[in-house]
Structures are given as structure tokens and as C-alpha cells.
PDB file of N, CA and C in Angstrom:
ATOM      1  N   UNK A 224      -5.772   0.645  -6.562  1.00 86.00           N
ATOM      2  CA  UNK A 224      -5.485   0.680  -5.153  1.00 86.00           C
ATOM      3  C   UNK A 224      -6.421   1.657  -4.458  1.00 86.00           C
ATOM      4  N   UNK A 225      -6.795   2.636  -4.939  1.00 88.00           N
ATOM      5  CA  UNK A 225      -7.868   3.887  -4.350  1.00 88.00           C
ATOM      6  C   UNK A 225      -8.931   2.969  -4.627  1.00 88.00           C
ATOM      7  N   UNK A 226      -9.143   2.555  -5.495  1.00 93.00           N
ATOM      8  CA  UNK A 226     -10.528   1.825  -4.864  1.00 93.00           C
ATOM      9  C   UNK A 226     -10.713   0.581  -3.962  1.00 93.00           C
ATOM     10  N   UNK A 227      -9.816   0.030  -3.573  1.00 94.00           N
ATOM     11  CA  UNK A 227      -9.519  -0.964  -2.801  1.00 94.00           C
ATOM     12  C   UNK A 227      -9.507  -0.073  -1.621  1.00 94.00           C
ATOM     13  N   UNK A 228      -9.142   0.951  -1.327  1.00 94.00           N
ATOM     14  CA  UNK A 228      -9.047   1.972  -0.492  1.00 94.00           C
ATOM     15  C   UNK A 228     -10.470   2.357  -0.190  1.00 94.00           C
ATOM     16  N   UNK A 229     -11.455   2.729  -1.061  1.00 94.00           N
ATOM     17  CA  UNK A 229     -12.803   2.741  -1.137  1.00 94.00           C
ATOM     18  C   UNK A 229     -13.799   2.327  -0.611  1.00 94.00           C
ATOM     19  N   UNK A 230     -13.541   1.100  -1.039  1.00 96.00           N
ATOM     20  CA  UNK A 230     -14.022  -0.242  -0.260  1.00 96.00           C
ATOM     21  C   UNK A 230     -13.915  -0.373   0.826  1.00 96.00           C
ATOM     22  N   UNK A 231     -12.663  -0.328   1.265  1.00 97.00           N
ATOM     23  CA  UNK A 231     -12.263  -0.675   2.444  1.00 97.00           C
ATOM     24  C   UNK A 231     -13.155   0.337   3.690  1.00 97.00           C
ATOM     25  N   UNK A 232     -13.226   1.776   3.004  1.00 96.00           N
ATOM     26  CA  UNK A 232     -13.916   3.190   3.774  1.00 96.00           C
ATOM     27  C   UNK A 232     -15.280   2.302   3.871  1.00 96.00           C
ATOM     28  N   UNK A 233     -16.145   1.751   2.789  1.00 96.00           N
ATOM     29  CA  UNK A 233     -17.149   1.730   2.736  1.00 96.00           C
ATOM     30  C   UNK A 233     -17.738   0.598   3.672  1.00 96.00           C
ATOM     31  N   UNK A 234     -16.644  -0.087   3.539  1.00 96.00           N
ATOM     32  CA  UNK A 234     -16.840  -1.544   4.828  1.00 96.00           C
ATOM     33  C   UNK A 234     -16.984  -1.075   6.469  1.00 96.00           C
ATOM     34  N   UNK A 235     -15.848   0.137   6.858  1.00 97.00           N
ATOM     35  CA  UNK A 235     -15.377   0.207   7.944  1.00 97.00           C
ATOM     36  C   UNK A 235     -16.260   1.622   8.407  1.00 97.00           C
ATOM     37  N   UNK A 236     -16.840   1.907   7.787  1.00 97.00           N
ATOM     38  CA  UNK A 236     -17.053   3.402   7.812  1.00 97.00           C
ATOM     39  C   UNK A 236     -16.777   4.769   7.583  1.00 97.00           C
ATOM     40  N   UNK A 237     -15.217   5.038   7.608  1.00 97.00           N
ATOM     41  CA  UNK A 237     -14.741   5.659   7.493  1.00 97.00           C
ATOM     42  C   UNK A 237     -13.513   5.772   7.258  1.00 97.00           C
ATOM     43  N   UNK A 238     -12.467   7.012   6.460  1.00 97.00           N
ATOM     44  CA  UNK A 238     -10.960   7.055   6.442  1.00 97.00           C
ATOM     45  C   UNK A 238     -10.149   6.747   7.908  1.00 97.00           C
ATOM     46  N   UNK A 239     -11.272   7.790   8.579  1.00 98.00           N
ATOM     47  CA  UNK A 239     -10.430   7.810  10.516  1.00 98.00           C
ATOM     48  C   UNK A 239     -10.390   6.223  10.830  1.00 98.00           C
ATOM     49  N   UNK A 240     -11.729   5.518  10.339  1.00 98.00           N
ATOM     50  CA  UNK A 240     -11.882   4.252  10.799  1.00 98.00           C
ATOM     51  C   UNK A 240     -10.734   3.304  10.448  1.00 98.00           C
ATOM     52  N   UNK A 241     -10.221   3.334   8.768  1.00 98.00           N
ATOM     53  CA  UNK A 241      -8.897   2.747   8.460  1.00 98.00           C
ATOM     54  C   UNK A 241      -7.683   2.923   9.175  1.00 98.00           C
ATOM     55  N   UNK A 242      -7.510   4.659   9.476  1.00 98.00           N
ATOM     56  CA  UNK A 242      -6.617   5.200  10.552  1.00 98.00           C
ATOM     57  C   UNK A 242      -6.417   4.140  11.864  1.00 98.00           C
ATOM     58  N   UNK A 243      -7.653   4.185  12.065  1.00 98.00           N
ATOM     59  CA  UNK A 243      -7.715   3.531  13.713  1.00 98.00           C
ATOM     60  C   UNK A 243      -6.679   2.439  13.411  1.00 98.00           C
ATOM     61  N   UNK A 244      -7.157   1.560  12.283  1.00 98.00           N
ATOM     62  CA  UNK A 244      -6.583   0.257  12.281  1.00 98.00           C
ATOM     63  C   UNK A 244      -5.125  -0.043  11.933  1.00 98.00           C
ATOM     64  N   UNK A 245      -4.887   1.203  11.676  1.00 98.00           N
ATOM     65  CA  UNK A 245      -3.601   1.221  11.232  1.00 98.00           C
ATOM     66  C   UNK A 245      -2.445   1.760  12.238  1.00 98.00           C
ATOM     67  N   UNK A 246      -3.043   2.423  12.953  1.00 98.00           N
ATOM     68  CA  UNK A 246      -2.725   3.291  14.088  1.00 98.00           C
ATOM     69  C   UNK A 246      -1.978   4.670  13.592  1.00 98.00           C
ATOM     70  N   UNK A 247      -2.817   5.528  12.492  1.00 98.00           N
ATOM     71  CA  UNK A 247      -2.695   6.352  11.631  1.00 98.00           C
ATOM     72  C   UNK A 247      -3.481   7.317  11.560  1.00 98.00           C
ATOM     73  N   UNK A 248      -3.770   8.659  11.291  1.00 98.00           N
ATOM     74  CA  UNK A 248      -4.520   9.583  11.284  1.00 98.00           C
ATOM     75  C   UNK A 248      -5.637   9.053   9.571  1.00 98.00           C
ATOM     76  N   UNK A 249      -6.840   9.424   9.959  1.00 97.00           N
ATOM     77  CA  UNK A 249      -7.767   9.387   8.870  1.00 97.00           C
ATOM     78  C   UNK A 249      -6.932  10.314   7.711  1.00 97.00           C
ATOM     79  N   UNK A 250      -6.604  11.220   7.661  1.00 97.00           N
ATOM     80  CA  UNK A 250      -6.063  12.098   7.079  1.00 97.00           C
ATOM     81  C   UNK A 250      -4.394  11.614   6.349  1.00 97.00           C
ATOM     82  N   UNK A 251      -3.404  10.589   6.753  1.00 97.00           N
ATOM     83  CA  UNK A 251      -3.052   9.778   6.640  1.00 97.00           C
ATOM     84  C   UNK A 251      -3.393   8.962   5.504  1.00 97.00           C
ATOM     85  N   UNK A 252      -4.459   8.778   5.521  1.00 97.00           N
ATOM     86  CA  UNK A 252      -5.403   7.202   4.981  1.00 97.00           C
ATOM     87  C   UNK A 252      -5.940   8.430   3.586  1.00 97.00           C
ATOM     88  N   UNK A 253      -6.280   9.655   3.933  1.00 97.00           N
ATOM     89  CA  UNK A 253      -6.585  10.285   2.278  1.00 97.00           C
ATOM     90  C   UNK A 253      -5.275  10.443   1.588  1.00 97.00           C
ATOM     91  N   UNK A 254      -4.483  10.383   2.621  1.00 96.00           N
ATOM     92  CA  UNK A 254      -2.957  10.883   1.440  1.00 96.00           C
ATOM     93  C   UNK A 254      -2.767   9.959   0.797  1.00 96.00           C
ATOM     94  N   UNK A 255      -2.994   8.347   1.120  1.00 96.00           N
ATOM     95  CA  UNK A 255      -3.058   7.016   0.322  1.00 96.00           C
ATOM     96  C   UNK A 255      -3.752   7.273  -1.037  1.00 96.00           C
ATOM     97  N   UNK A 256      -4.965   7.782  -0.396  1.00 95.00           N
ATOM     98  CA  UNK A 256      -5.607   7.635  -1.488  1.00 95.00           C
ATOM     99  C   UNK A 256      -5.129   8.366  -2.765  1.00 95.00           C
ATOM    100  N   UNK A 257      -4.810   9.707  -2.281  1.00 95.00           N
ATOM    101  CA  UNK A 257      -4.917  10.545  -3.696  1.00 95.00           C
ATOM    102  C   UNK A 257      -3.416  10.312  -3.887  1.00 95.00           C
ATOM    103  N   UNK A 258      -2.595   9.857  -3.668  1.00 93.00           N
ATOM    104  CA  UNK A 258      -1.493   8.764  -4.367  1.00 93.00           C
ATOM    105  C   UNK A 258      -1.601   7.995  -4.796  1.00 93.00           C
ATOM    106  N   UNK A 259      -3.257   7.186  -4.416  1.00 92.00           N
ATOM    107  CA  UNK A 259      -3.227   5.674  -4.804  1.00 92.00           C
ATOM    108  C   UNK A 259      -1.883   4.943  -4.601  1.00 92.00           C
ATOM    109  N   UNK A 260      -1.776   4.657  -3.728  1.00 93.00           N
ATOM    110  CA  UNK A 260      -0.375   4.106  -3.164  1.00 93.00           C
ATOM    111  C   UNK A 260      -0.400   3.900  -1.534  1.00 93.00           C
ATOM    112  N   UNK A 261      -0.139   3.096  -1.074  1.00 95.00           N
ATOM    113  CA  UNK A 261       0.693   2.703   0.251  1.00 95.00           C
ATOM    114  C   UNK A 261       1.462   3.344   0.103  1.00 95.00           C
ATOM    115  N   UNK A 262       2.179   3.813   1.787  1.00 95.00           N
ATOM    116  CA  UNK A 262       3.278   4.338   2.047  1.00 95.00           C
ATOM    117  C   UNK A 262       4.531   3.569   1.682  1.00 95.00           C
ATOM    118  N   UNK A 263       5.662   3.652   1.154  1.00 93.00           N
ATOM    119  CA  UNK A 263       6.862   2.935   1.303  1.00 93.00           C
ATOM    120  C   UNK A 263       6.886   2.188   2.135  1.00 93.00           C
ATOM    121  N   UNK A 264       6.991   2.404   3.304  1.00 95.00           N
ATOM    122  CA  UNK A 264       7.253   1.514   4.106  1.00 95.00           C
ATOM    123  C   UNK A 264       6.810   0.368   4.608  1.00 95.00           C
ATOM    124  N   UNK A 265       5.197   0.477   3.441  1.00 94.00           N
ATOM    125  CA  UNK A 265       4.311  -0.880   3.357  1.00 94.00           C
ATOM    126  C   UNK A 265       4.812  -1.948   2.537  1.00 94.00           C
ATOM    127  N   UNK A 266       5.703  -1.178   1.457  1.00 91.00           N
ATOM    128  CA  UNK A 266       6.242  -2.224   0.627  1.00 91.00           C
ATOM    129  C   UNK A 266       7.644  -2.522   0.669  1.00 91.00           C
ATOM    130  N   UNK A 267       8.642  -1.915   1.873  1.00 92.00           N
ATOM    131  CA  UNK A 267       9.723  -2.615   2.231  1.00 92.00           C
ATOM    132  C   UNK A 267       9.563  -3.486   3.466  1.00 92.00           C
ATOM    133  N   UNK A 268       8.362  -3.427   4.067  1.00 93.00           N
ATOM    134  CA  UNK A 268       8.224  -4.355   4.693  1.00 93.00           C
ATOM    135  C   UNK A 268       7.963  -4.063   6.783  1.00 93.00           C
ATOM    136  N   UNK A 269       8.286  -2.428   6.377  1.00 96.00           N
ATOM    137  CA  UNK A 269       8.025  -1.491   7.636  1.00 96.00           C
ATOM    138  C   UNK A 269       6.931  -1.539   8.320  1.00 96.00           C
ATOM    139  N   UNK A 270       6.280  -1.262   7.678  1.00 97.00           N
ATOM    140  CA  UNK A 270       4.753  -1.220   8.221  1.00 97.00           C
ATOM    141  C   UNK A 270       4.390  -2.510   7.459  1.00 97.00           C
ATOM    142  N   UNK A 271       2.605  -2.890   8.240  1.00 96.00           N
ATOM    143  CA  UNK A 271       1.615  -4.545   7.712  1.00 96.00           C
ATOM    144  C   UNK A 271       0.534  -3.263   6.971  1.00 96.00           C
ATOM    145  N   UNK A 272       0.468  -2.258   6.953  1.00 97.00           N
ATOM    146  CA  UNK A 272      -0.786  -1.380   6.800  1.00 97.00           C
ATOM    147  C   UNK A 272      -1.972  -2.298   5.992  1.00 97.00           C
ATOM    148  N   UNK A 273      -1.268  -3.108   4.678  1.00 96.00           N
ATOM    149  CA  UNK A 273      -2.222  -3.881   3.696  1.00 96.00           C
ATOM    150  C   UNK A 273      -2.844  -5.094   4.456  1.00 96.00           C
ATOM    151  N   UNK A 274      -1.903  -5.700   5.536  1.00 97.00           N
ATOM    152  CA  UNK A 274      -2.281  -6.980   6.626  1.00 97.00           C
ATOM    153  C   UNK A 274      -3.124  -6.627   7.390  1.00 97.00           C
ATOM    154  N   UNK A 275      -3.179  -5.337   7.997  1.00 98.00           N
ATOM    155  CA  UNK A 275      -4.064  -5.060   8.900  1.00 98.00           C
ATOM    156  C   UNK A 275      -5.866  -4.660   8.406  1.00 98.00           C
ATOM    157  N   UNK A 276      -5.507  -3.865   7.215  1.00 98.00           N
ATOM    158  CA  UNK A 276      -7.357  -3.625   6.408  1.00 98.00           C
ATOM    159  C   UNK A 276      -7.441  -4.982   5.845  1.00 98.00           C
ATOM    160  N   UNK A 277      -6.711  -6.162   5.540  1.00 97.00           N
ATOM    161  CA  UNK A 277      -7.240  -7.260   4.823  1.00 97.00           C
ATOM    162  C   UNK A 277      -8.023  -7.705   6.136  1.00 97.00           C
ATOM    163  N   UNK A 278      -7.528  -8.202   7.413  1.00 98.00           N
ATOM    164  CA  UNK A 278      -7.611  -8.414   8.577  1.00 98.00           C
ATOM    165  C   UNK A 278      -9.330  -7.698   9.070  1.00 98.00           C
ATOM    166  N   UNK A 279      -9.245  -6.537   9.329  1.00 98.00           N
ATOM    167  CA  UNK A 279     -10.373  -5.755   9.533  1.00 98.00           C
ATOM    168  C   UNK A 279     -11.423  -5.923   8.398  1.00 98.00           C
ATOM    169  N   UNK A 280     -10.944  -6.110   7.215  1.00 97.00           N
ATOM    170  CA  UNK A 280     -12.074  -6.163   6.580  1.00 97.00           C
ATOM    171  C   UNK A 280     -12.510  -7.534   6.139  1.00 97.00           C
ATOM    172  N   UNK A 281     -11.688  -8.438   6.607  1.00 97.00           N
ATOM    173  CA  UNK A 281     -12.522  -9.891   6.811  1.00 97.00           C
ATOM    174  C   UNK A 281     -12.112 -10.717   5.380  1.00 97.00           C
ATOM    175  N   UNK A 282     -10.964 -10.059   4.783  1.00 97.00           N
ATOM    176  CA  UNK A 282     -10.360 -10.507   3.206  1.00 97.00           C
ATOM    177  C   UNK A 282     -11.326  -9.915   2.309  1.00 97.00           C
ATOM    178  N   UNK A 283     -11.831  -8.866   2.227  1.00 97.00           N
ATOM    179  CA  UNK A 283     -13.498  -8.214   1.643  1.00 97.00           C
ATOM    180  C   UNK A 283     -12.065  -7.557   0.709  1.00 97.00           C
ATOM    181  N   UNK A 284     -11.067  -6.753   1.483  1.00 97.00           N
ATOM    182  CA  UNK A 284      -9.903  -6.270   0.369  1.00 97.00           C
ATOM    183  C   UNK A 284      -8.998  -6.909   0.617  1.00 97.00           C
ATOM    184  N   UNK A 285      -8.219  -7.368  -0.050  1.00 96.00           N
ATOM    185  CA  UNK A 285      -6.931  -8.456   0.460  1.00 96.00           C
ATOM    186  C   UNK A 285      -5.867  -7.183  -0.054  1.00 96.00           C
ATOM    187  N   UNK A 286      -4.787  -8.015   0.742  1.00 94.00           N
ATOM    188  CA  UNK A 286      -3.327  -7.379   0.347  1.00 94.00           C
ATOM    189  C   UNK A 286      -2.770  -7.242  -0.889  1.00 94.00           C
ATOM    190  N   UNK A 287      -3.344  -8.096  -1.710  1.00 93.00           N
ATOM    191  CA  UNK A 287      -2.869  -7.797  -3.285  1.00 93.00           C
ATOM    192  C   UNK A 287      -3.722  -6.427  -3.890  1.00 93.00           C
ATOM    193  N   UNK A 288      -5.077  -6.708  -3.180  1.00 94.00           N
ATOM    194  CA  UNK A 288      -5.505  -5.119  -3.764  1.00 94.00           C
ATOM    195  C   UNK A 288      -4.674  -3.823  -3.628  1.00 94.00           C
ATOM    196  N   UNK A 289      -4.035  -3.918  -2.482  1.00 94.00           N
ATOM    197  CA  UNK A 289      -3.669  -2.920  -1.296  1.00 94.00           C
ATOM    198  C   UNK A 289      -2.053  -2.549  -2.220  1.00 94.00           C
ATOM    199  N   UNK A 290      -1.743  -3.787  -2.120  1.00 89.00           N
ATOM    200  CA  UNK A 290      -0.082  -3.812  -2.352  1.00 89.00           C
ATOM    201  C   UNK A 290       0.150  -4.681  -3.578  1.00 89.00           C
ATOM    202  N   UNK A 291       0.363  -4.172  -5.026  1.00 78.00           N
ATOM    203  CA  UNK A 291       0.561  -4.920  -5.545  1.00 78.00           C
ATOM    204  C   UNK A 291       1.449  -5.929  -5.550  1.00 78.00           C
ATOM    205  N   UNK A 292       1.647  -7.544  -5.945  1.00 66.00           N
ATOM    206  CA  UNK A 292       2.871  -8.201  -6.067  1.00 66.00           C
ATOM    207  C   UNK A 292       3.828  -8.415  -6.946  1.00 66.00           C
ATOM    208  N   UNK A 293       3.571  -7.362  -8.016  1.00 49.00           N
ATOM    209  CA  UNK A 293       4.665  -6.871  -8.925  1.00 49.00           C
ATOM    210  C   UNK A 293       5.096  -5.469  -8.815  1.00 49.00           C
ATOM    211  N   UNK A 294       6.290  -4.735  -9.567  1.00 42.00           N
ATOM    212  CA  UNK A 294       6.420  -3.762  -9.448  1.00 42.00           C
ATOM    213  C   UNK A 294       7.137  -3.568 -10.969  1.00 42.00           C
ATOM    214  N   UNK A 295       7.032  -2.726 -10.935  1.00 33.00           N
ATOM    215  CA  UNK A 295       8.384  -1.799 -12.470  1.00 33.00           C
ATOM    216  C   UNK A 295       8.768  -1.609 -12.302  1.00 33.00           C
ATOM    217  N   UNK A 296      10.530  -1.907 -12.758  1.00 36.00           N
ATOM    218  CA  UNK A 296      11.842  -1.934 -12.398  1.00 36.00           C
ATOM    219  C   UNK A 296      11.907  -0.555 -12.819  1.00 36.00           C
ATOM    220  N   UNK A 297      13.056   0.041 -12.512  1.00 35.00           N
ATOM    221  CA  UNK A 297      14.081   1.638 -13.189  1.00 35.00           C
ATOM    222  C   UNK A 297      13.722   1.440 -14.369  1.00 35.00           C
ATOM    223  N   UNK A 298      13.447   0.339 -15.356  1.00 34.00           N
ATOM    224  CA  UNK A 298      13.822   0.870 -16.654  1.00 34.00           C
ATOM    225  C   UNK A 298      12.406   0.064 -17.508  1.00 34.00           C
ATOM    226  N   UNK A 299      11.463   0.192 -16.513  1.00 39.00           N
ATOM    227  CA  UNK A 299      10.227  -0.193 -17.073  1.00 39.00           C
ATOM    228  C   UNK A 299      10.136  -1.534 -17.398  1.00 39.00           C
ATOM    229  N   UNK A 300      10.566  -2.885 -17.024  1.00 39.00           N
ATOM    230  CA  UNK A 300      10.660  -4.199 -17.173  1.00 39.00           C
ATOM    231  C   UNK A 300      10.102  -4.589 -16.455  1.00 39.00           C
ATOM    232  N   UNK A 301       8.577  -5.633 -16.439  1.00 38.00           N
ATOM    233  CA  UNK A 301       7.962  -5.821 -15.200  1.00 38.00           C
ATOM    234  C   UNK A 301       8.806  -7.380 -14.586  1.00 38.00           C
ATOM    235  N   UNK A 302       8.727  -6.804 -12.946  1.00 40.00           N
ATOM    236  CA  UNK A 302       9.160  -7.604 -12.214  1.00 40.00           C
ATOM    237  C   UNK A 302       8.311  -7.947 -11.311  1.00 40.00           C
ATOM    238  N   UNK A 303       8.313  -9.528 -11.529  1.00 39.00           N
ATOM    239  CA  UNK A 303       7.391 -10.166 -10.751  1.00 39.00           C
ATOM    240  C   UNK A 303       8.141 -10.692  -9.172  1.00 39.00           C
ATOM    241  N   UNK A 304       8.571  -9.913  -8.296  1.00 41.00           N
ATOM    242  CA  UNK A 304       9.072 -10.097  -6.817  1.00 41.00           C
ATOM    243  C   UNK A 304       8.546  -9.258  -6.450  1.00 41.00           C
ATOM    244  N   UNK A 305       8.529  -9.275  -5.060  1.00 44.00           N
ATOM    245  CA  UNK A 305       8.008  -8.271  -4.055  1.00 44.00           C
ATOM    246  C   UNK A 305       9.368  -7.032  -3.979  1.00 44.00           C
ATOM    247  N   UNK A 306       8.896  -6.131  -3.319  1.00 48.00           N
ATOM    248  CA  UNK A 306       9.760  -5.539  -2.852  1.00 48.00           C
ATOM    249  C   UNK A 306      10.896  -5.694  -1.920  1.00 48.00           C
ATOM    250  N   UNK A 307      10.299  -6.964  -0.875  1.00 49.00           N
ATOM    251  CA  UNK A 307      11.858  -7.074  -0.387  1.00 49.00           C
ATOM    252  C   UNK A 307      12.439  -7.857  -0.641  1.00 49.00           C
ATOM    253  N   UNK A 308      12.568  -8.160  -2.208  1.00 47.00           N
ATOM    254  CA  UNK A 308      13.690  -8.827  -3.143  1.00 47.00           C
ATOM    255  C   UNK A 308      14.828  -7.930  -2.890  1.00 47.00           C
ATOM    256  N   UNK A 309      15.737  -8.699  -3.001  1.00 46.00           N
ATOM    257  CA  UNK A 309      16.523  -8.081  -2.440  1.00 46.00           C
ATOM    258  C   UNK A 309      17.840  -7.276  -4.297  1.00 46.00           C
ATOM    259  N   UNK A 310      16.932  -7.842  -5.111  1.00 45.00           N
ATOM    260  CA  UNK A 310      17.269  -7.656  -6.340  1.00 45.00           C
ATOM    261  C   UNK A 310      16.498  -6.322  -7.118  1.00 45.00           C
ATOM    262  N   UNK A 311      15.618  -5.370  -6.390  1.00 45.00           N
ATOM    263  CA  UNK A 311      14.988  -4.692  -6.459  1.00 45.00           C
ATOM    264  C   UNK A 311      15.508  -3.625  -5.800  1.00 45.00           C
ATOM    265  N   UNK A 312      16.155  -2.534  -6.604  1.00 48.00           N
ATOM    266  CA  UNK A 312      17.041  -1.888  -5.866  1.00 48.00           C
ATOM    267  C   UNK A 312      15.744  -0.616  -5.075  1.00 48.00           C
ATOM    268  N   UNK A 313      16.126   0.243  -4.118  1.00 50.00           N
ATOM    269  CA  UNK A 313      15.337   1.340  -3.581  1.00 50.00           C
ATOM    270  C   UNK A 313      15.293   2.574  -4.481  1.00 50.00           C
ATOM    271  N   UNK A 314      15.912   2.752  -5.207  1.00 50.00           N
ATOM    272  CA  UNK A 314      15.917   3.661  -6.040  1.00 50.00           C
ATOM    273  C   UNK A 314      14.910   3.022  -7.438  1.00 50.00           C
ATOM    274  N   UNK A 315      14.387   1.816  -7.582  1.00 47.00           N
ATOM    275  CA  UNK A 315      13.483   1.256  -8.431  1.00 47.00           C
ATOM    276  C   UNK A 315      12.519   1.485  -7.643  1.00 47.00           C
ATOM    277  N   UNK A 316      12.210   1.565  -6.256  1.00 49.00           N
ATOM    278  CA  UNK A 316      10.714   1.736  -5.571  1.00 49.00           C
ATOM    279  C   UNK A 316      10.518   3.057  -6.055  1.00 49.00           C
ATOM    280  N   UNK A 317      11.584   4.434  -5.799  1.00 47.00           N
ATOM    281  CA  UNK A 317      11.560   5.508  -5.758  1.00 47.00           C
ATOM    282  C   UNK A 317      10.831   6.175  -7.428  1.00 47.00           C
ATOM    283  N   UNK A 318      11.714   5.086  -8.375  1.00 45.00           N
ATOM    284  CA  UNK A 318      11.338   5.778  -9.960  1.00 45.00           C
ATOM    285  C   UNK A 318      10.129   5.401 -10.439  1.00 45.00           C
ATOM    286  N   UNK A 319       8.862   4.779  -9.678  1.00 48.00           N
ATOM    287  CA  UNK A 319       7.858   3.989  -9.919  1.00 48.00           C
ATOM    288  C   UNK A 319       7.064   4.949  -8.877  1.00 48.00           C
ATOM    289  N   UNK A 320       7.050   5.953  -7.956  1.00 49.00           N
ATOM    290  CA  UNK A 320       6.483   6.093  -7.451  1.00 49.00           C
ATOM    291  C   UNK A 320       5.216   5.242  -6.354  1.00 49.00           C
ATOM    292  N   UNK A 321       6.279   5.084  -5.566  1.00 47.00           N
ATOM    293  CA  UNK A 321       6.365   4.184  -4.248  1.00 47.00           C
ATOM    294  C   UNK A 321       6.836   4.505  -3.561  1.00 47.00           C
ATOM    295  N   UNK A 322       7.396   5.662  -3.410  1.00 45.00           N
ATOM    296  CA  UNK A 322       8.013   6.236  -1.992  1.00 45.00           C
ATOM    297  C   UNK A 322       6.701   7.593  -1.552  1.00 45.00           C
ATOM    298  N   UNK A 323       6.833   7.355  -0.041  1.00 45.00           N
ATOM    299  CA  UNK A 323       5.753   8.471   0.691  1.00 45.00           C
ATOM    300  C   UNK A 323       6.287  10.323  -0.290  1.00 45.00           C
TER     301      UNK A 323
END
């Protein structure tokens, strides 16, 4: 995901530049990075943050880079749903490190 993040800098110019598009501080856009992670709220469905750099960057990074479409359940079982399965409890986003 940081390098999809990378890319994305290297397309647009800059972190501030991702910011812009996100309507987010550049600074914002490094905390992604050195989480390697979207914010939560990209993957309950709060924020488009991954819709909007696929968008800007012309599908150069798509949303699967951004946001994966699997996740690891609480007890390490991979699950192939998105997050707003509704079978995917929030406390499984939380033990996977996916929350801001």
C-alpha cells in the first residue's frame, strides 16, 4: 500500500498534492504512508480516499492497490469480503490494524 502511495506521489507530484485530492493535509497523506494503511474510515466506507487517487491518477493506482479486498479476521482466517460486510465485526478491522 506505501508504494501504491508512492506512485501515486510520483504521478501527482506530491504528498500535499494527494492531500489536495482528498481534501486532506499532505501531512495526513505521510501518516498513510508510514502505516501503510488507509484511514479506517476508507474501509468502512466513510471516506472514497482510494476512489479519489484511482480517479486523479487515471487508474495508474487503482483501489485495490490502495484498499485491499480482503482482510484478516480476529483470529487470522483470511476473509475474502470487504469491510462493509456486515459479517466482519469492527473490532476485526481494529485487531488487523486498520483503524487510524
Amino acid at each position: 500500500m506505501a508504494a501504491s502511495l508512492l506512485k501515486a506521489k510520483n504521478m501527482l507530484g506530491s504528498y500535499e498534492a494527494i492531500g489536495r485530492v482528498c481534501g486532506v493535509s499532505g501531512k495526513a497523506v505521510m501518516k498513510w504512508v508510514r502505516k501503510a494503511r488507509l484511514p479506517r474510515t476508507d474501509y468502512t466506507g466513510e471516506t472514497q480516499y482510494a476512489e479519489l487517487i484511482e480517479k486523479a491518477t487515471v487508474s495508474a493506482v487503482t483501489i485495490d492497490d490502495l484498499r485491499p479486498s480482503h482482510l484478516l479476521c480476529a483470529h487470522g482466517d483470511e476473509h475474502s469480503s470487504t469491510p462493509n460486510d456486515p459479517t466482519i465485526s469492527e473490532a476485526s478491522l481494529y485487531s488487523q490494524g486498520h483503524a487510524e
